[in-house]
mmCIF file of C-alpha atoms in Angstrom:
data_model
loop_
_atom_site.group_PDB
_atom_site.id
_atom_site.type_symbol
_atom_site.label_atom_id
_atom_site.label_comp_id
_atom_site.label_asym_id
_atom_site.label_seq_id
_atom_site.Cartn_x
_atom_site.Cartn_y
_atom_site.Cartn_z
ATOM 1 C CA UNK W 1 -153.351 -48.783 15.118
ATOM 2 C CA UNK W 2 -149.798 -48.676 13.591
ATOM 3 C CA UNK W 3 -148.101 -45.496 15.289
ATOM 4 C CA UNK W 4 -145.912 -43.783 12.804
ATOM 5 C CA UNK W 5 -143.498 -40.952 13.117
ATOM 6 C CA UNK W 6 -141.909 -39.046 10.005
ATOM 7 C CA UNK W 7 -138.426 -37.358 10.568
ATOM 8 C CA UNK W 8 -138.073 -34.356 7.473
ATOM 9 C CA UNK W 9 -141.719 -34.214 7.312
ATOM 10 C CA UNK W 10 -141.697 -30.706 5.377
ATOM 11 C CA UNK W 11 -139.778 -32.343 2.419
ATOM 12 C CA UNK W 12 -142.020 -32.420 -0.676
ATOM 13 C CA UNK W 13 -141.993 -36.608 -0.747
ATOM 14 C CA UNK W 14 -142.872 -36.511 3.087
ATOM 15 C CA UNK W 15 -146.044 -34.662 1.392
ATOM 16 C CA UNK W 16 -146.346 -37.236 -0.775
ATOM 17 C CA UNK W 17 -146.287 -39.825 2.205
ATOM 18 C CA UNK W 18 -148.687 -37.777 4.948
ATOM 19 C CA UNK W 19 -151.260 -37.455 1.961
ATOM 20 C CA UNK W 20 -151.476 -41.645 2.122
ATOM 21 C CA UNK W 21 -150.705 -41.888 5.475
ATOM 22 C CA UNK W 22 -153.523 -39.305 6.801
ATOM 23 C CA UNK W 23 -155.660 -41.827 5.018
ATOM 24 C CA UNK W 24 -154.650 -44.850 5.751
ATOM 25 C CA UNK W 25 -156.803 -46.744 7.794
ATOM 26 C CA UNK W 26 -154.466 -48.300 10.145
ATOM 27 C CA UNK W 27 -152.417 -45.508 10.983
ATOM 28 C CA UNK W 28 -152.201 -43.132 13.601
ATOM 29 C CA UNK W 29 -149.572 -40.167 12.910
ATOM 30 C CA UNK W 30 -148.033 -39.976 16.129
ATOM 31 C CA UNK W 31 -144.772 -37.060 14.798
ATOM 32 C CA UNK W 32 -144.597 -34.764 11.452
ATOM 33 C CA UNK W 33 -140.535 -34.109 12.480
ATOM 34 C CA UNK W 34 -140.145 -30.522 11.157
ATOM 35 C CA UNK W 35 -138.206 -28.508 13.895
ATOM 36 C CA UNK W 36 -137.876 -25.514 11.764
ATOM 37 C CA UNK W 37 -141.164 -25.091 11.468
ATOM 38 C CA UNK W 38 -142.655 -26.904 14.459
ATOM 39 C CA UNK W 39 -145.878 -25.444 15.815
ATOM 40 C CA UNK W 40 -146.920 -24.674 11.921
ATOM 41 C CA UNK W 41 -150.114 -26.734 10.756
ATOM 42 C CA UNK W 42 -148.680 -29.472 7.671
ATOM 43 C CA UNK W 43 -151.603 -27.783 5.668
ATOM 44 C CA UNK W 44 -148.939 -24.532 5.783
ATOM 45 C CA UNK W 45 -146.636 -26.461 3.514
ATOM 46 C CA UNK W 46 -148.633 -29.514 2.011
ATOM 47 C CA UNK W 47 -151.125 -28.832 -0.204
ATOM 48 C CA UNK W 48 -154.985 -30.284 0.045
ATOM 49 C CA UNK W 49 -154.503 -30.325 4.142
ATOM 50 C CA UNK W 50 -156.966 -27.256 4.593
ATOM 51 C CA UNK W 51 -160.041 -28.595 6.118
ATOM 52 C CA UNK W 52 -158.743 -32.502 5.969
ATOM 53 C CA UNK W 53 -156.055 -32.553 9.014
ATOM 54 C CA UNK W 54 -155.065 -30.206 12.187
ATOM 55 C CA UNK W 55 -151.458 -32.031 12.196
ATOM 56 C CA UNK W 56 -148.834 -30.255 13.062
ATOM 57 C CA UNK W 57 -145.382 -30.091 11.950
ATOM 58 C CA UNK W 58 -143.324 -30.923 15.982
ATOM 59 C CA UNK W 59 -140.272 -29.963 17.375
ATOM 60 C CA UNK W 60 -139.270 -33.549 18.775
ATOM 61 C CA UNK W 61 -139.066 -37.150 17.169
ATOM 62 C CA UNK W 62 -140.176 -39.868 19.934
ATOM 63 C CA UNK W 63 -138.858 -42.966 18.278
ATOM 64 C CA UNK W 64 -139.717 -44.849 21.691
ATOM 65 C CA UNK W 65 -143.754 -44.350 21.104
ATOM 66 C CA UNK W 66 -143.467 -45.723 17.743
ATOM 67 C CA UNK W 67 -143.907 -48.629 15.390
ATOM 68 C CA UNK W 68 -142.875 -47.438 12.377
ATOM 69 C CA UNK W 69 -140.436 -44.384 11.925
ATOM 70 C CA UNK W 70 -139.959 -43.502 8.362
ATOM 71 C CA UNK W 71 -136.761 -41.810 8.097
ATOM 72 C CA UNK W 72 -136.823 -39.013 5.170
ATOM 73 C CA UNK W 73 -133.614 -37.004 6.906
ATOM 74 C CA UNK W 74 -131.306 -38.261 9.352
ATOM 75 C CA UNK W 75 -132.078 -38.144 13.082
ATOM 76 C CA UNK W 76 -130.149 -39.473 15.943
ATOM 77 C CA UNK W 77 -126.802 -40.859 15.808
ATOM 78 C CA UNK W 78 -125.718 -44.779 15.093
ATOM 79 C CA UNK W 79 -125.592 -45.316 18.928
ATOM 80 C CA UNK W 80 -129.110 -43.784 19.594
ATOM 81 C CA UNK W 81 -130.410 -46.062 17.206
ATOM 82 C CA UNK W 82 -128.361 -49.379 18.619
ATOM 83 C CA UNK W 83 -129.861 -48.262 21.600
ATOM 84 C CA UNK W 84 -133.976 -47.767 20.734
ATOM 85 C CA UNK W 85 -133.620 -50.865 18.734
ATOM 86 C CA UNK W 86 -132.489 -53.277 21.547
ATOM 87 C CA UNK W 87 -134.876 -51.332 23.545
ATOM 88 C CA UNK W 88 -137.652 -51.726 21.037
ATOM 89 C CA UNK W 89 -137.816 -54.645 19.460
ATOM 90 C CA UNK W 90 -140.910 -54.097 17.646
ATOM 91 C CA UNK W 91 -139.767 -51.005 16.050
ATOM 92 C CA UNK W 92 -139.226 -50.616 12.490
ATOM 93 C CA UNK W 93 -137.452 -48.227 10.172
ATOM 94 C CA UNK W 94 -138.263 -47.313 6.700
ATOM 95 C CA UNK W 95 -135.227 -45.636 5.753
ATOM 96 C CA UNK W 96 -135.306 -42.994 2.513
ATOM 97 C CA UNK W 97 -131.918 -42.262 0.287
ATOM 98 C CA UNK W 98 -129.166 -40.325 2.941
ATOM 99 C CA UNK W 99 -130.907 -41.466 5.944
ATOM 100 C CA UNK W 100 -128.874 -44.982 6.003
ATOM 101 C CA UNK W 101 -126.441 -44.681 8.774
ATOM 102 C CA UNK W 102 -129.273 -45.710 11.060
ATOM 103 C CA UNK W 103 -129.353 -49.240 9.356
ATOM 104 C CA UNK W 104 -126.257 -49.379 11.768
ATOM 105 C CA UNK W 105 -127.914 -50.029 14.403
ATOM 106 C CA UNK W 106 -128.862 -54.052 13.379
ATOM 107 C CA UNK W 107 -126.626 -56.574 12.751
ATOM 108 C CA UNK W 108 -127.303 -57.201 9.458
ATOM 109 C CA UNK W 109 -127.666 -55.153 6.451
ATOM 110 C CA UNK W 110 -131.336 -53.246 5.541
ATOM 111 C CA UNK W 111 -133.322 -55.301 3.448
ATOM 112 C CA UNK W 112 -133.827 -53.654 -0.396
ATOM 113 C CA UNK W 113 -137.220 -52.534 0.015
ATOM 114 C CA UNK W 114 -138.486 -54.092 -3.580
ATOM 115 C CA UNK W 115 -141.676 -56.692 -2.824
ATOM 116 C CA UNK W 116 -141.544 -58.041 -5.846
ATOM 117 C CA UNK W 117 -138.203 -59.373 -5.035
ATOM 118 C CA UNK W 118 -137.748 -59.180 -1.329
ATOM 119 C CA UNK W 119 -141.102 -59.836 -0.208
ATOM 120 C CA UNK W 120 -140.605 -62.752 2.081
ATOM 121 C CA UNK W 121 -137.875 -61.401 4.020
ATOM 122 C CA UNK W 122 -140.261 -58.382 4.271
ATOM 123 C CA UNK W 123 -143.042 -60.092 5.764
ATOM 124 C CA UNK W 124 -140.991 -62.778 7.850
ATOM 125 C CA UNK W 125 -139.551 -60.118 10.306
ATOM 126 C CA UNK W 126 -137.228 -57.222 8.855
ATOM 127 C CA UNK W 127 -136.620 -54.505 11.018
ATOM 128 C CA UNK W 128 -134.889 -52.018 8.783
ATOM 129 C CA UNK W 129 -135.968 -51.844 4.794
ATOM 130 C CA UNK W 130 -134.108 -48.765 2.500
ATOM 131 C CA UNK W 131 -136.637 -47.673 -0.179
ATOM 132 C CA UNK W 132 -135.325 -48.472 -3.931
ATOM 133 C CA UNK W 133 -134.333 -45.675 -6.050
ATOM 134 C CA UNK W 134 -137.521 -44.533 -8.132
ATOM 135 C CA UNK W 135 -135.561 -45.365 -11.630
ATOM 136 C CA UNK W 136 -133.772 -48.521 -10.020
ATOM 137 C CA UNK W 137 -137.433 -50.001 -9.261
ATOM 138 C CA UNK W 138 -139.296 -50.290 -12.045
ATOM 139 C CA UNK W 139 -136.422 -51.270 -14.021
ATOM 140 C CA UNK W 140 -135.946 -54.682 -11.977
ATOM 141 C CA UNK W 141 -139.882 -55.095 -11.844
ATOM 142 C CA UNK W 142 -139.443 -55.550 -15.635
ATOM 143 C CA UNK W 143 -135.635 -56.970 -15.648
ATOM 144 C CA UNK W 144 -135.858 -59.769 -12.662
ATOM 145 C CA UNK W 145 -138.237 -62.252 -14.156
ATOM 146 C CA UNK W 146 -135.585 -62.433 -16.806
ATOM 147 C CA UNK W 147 -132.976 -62.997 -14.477
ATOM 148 C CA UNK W 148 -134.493 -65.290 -12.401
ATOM 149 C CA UNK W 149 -134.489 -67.353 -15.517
ATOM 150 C CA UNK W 150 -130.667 -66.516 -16.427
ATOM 151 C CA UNK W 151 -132.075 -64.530 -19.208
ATOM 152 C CA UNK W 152 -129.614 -61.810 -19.315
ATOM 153 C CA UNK W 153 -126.078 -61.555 -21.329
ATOM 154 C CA UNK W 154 -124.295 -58.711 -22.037
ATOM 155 C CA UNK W 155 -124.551 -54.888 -21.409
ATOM 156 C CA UNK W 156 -127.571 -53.391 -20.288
ATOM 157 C CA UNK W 157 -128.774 -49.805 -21.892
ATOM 158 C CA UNK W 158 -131.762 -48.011 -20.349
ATOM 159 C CA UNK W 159 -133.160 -45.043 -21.751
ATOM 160 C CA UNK W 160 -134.892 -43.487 -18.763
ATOM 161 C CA UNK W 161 -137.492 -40.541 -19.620
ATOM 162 C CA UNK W 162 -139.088 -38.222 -16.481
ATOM 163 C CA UNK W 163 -138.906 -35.350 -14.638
ATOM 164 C CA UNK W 164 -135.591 -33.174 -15.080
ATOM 165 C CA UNK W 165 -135.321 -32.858 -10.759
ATOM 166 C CA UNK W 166 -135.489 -36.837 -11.115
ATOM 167 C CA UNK W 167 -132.899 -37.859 -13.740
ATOM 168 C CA UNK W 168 -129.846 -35.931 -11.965
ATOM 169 C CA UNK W 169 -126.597 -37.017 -12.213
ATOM 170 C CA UNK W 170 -126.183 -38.372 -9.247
ATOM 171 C CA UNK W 171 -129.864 -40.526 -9.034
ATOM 172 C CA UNK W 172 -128.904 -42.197 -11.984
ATOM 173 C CA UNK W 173 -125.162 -42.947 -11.217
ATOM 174 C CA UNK W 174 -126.978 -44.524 -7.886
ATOM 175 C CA UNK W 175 -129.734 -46.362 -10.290
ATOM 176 C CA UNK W 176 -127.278 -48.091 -12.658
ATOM 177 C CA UNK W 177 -125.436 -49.352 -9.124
ATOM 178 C CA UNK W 178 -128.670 -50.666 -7.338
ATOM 179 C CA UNK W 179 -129.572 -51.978 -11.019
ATOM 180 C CA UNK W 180 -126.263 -53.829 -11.360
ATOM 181 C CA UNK W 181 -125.955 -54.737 -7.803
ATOM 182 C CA UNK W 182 -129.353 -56.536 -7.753
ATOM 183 C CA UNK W 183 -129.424 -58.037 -11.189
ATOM 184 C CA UNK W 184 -125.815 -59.946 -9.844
ATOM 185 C CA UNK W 185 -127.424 -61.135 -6.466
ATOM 186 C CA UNK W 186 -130.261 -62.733 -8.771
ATOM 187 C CA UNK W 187 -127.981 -64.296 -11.915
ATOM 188 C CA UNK W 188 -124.582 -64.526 -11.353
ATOM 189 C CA UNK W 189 -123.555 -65.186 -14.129
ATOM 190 C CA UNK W 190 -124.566 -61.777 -15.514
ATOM 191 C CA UNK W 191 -121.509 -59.237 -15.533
ATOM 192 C CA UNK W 192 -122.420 -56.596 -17.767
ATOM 193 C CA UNK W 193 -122.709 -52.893 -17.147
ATOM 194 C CA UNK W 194 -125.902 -51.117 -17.148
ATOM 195 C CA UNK W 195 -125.913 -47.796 -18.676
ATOM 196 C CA UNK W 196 -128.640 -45.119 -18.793
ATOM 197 C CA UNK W 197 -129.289 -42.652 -21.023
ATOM 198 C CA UNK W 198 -131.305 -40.047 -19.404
ATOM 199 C CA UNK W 199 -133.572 -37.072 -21.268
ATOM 200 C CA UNK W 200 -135.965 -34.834 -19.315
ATOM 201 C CA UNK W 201 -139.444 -34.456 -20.255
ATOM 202 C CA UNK W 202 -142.093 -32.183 -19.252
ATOM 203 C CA UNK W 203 -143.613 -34.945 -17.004
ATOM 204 C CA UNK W 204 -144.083 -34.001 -13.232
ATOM 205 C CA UNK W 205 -145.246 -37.638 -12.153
ATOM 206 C CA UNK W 206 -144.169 -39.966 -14.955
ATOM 207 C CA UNK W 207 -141.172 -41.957 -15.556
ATOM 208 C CA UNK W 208 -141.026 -43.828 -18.613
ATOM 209 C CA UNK W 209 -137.946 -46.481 -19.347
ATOM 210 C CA UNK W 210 -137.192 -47.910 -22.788
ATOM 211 C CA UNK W 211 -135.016 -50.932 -23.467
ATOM 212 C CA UNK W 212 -134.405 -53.397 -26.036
ATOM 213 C CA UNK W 213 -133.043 -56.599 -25.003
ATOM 214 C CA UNK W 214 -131.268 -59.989 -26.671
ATOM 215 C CA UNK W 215 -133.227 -62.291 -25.222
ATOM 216 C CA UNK W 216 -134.734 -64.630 -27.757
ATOM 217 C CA UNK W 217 -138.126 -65.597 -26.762
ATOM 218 C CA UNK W 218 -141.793 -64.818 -28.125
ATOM 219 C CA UNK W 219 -143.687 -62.427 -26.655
ATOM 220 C CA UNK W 220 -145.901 -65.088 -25.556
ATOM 221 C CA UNK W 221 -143.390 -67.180 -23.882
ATOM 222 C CA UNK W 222 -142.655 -63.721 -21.726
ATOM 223 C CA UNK W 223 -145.886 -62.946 -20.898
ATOM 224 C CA UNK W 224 -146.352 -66.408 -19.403
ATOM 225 C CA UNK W 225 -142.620 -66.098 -18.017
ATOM 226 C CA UNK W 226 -144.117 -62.935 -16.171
ATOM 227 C CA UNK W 227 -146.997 -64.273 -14.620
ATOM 228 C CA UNK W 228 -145.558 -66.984 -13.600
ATOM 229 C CA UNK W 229 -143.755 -64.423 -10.982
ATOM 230 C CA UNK W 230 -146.412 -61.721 -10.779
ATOM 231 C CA UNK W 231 -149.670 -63.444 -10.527
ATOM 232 C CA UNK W 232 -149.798 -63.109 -6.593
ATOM 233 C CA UNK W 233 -148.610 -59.347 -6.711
ATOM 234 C CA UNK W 234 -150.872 -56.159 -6.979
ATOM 235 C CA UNK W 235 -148.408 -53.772 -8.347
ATOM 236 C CA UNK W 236 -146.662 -55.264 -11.127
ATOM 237 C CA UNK W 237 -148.535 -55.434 -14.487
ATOM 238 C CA UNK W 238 -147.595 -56.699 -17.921
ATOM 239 C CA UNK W 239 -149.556 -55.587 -21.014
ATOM 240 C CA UNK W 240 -148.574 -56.267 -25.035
ATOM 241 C CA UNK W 241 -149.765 -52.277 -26.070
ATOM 242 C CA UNK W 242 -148.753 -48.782 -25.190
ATOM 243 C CA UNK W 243 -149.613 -47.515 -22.524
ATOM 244 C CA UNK W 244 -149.568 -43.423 -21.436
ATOM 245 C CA UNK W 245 -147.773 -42.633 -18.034
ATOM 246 C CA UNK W 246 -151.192 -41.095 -16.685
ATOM 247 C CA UNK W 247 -152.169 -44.791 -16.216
ATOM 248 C CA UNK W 248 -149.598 -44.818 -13.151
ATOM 249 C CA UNK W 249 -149.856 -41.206 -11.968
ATOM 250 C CA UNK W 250 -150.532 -41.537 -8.331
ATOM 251 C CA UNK W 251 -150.066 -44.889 -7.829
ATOM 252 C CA UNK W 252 -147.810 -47.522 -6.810
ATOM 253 C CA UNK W 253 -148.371 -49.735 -10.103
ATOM 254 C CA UNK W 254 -145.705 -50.237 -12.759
ATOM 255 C CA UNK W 255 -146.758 -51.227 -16.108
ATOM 256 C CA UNK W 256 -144.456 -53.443 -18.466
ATOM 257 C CA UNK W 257 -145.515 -53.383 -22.214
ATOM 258 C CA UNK W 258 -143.899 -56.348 -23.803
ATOM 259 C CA UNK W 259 -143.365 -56.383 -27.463
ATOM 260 C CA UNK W 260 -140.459 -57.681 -30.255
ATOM 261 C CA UNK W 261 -138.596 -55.783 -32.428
ATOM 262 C CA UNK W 262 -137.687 -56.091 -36.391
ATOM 263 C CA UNK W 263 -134.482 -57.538 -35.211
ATOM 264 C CA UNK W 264 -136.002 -59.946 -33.150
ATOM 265 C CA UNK W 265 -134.884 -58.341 -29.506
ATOM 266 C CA UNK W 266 -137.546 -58.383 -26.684
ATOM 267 C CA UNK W 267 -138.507 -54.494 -26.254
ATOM 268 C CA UNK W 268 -139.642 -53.629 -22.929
ATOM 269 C CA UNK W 269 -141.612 -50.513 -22.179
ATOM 270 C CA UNK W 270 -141.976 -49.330 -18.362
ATOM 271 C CA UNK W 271 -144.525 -46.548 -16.740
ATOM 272 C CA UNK W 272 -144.161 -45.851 -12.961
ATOM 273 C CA UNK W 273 -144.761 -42.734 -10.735
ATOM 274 C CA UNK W 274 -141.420 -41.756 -9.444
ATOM 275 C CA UNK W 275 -143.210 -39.466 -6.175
ATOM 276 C CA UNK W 276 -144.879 -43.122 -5.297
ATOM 277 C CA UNK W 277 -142.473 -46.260 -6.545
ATOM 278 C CA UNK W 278 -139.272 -46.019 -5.344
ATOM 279 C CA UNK W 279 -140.928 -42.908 -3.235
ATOM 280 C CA UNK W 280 -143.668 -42.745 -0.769
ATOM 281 C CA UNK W 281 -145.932 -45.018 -1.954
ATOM 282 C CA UNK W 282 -142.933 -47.679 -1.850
ATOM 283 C CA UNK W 283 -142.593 -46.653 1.649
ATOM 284 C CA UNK W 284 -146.454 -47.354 2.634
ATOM 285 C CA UNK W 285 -146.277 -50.393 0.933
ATOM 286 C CA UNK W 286 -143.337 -51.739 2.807
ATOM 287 C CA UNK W 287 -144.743 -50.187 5.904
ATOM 288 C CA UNK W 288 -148.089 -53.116 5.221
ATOM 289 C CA UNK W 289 -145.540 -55.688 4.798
ATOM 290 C CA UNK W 290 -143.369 -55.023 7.550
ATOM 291 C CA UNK W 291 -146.582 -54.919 9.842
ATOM 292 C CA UNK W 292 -148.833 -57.991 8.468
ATOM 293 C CA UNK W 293 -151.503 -55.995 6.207
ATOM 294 C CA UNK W 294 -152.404 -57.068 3.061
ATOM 295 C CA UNK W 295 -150.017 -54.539 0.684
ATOM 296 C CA UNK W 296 -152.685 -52.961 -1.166
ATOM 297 C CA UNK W 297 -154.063 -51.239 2.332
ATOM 298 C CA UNK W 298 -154.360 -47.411 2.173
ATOM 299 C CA UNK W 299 -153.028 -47.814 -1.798
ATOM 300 C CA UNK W 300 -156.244 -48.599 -3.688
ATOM 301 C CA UNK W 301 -157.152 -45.289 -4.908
ATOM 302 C CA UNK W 302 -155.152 -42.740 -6.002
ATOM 303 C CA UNK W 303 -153.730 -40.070 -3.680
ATOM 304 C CA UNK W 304 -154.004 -36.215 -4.254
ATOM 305 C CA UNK W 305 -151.350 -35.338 -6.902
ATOM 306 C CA UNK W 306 -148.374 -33.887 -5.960
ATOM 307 C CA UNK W 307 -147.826 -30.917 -7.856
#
């Protein structure tokens, strides 16, 4: 069994995560990190607990029992973590947005926590992965096909719909970087900015992202383009019709509807659950990787929705 601690386990997206963990079938919950309300059951704060789980919230983080830690607030300082690190070398971090001074304690930088770019490095021995921001990953699910083919020119404009306590300022001044940042490292020669245009809807669980791109190809010749990089992953989907965001509600999938526009610009259409990609279902799924299960493992069915 894969022994797993959580530190900020009474955070609404460490919900999110115990509700997959608690089921996963290879896990063994070893710390729900909580001090201010250690002693408390999780079922106190998390709903659908009563009658599923006795865990309780604790008062202390072992990192030195563990396999995975999945770090939702900080714990520890940068030397601690040097420390348990050298100590452990088995030990992996999952590391959530705020939580990344503890990549400081490898010599090399965290691995970006996308599979369907980063894979590889994933399953060949990283030690610390950061999760993606939610809007930053399906946007390169649907963008890096295209610039793995030097596809891209010019400025990017994303309109991003989704929940209002998603599309803050300051997530989507952080999504246009990781966007930017990512899309470089894959096609140099693209240099454009990437601008989103963010409007709130009435959406607790989907995120829906809308752009229209000049890249001159069929939609044919992008659907093959696609699979072509998708066909041996289980979370990336392309489709040629609308599709609602309950299709992704609970799950780590992201749907890409391909289609072209009067003008002739390749439109691109993108569902995703923001609680679960580039949230906790991102972390579970990097947690298979990192540990040599198949990715889909504890992610086939939906989880109870967060609320």
């Amino acid at each position: 069994m894969i022994k797993i601690g959580i530190a900020g386990a009474d955070t609404p997206l460490a919900g999110e995560l115990l509700r997959i963990v608690s089921r996963h079938p290879d896990v063994d919950i070893l710390s729900a990190y909580a001090p201010d309300k250690a002693g408390r059951p999780v079922s106190s704060v998390h709903h659908g607990f009563i009658g599923e789980s006795k865990l309780n919230f604790t008062s202390h983080f072992d990192a030195t029992g563990l396999d995975v830690a999945f770090l939702l607030r900080p714990i520890y300082s940068e030397s601690d973590w040097v420390k348990l690190m050298a100590d452990q070398p088995e030990l992996r971090l999952i590391l959530f947005p705020g939580t990344l001074g503890a990549a400081m304690a490898t010599d090399s930088a965290p691995v970006y926590g996308l599979s369907e770019i980063y894979r590889k490095l994933m399953v060949r021995g990283a030690r610390v992965v950061r999760i993606p921001d939610c809007i930053a990953a399906p946007a390169l699910v649907a963008l890096f096909p295209l610039a793995l083919h030097l596809l891209l020119r010019g400025n990017l404009e994303i309109n991003v719909y989704g929940p209002e306590d998603i599309l803050t300022l300051d997530r989507v001044r952080q999504a246009e970087e990781e966007i930017r940042d990512q899309l470089a490292r894959i096609q140099s020669s693209f240099t454009g900015n990437v601008v989103i245009n963010a409007s709130p809807v009435d959406s607790p669980r989907g995120l829906r992202l809308h752009m229209k791109l000049p890249v001159m190809i069929s939609v044919e010749e992008a659907l093959k383009l696609y699979d072509s990089v998708y066909d041996d992953h289980n979370f990336s989907h392309v489709v040629t019709y609308p599709v609602s965001t309950s299709e992704v509600e609970g799950t780590e999938k992201v749907i890409v509807s391909v289609s072209s526009s009067d003008d002739g610009m390749l439109t691109l259409d993108i569902i995703s659950d923001p609680r679960m990609r580039g949230g906790a279902g991102e972390a579970v799924h990097i947690m298979n990787l990192l540990m040599g299960l198949h990715e889909k493992t504890g992610l086939d069915l939906k989880p109870s929705v967060y609320i």
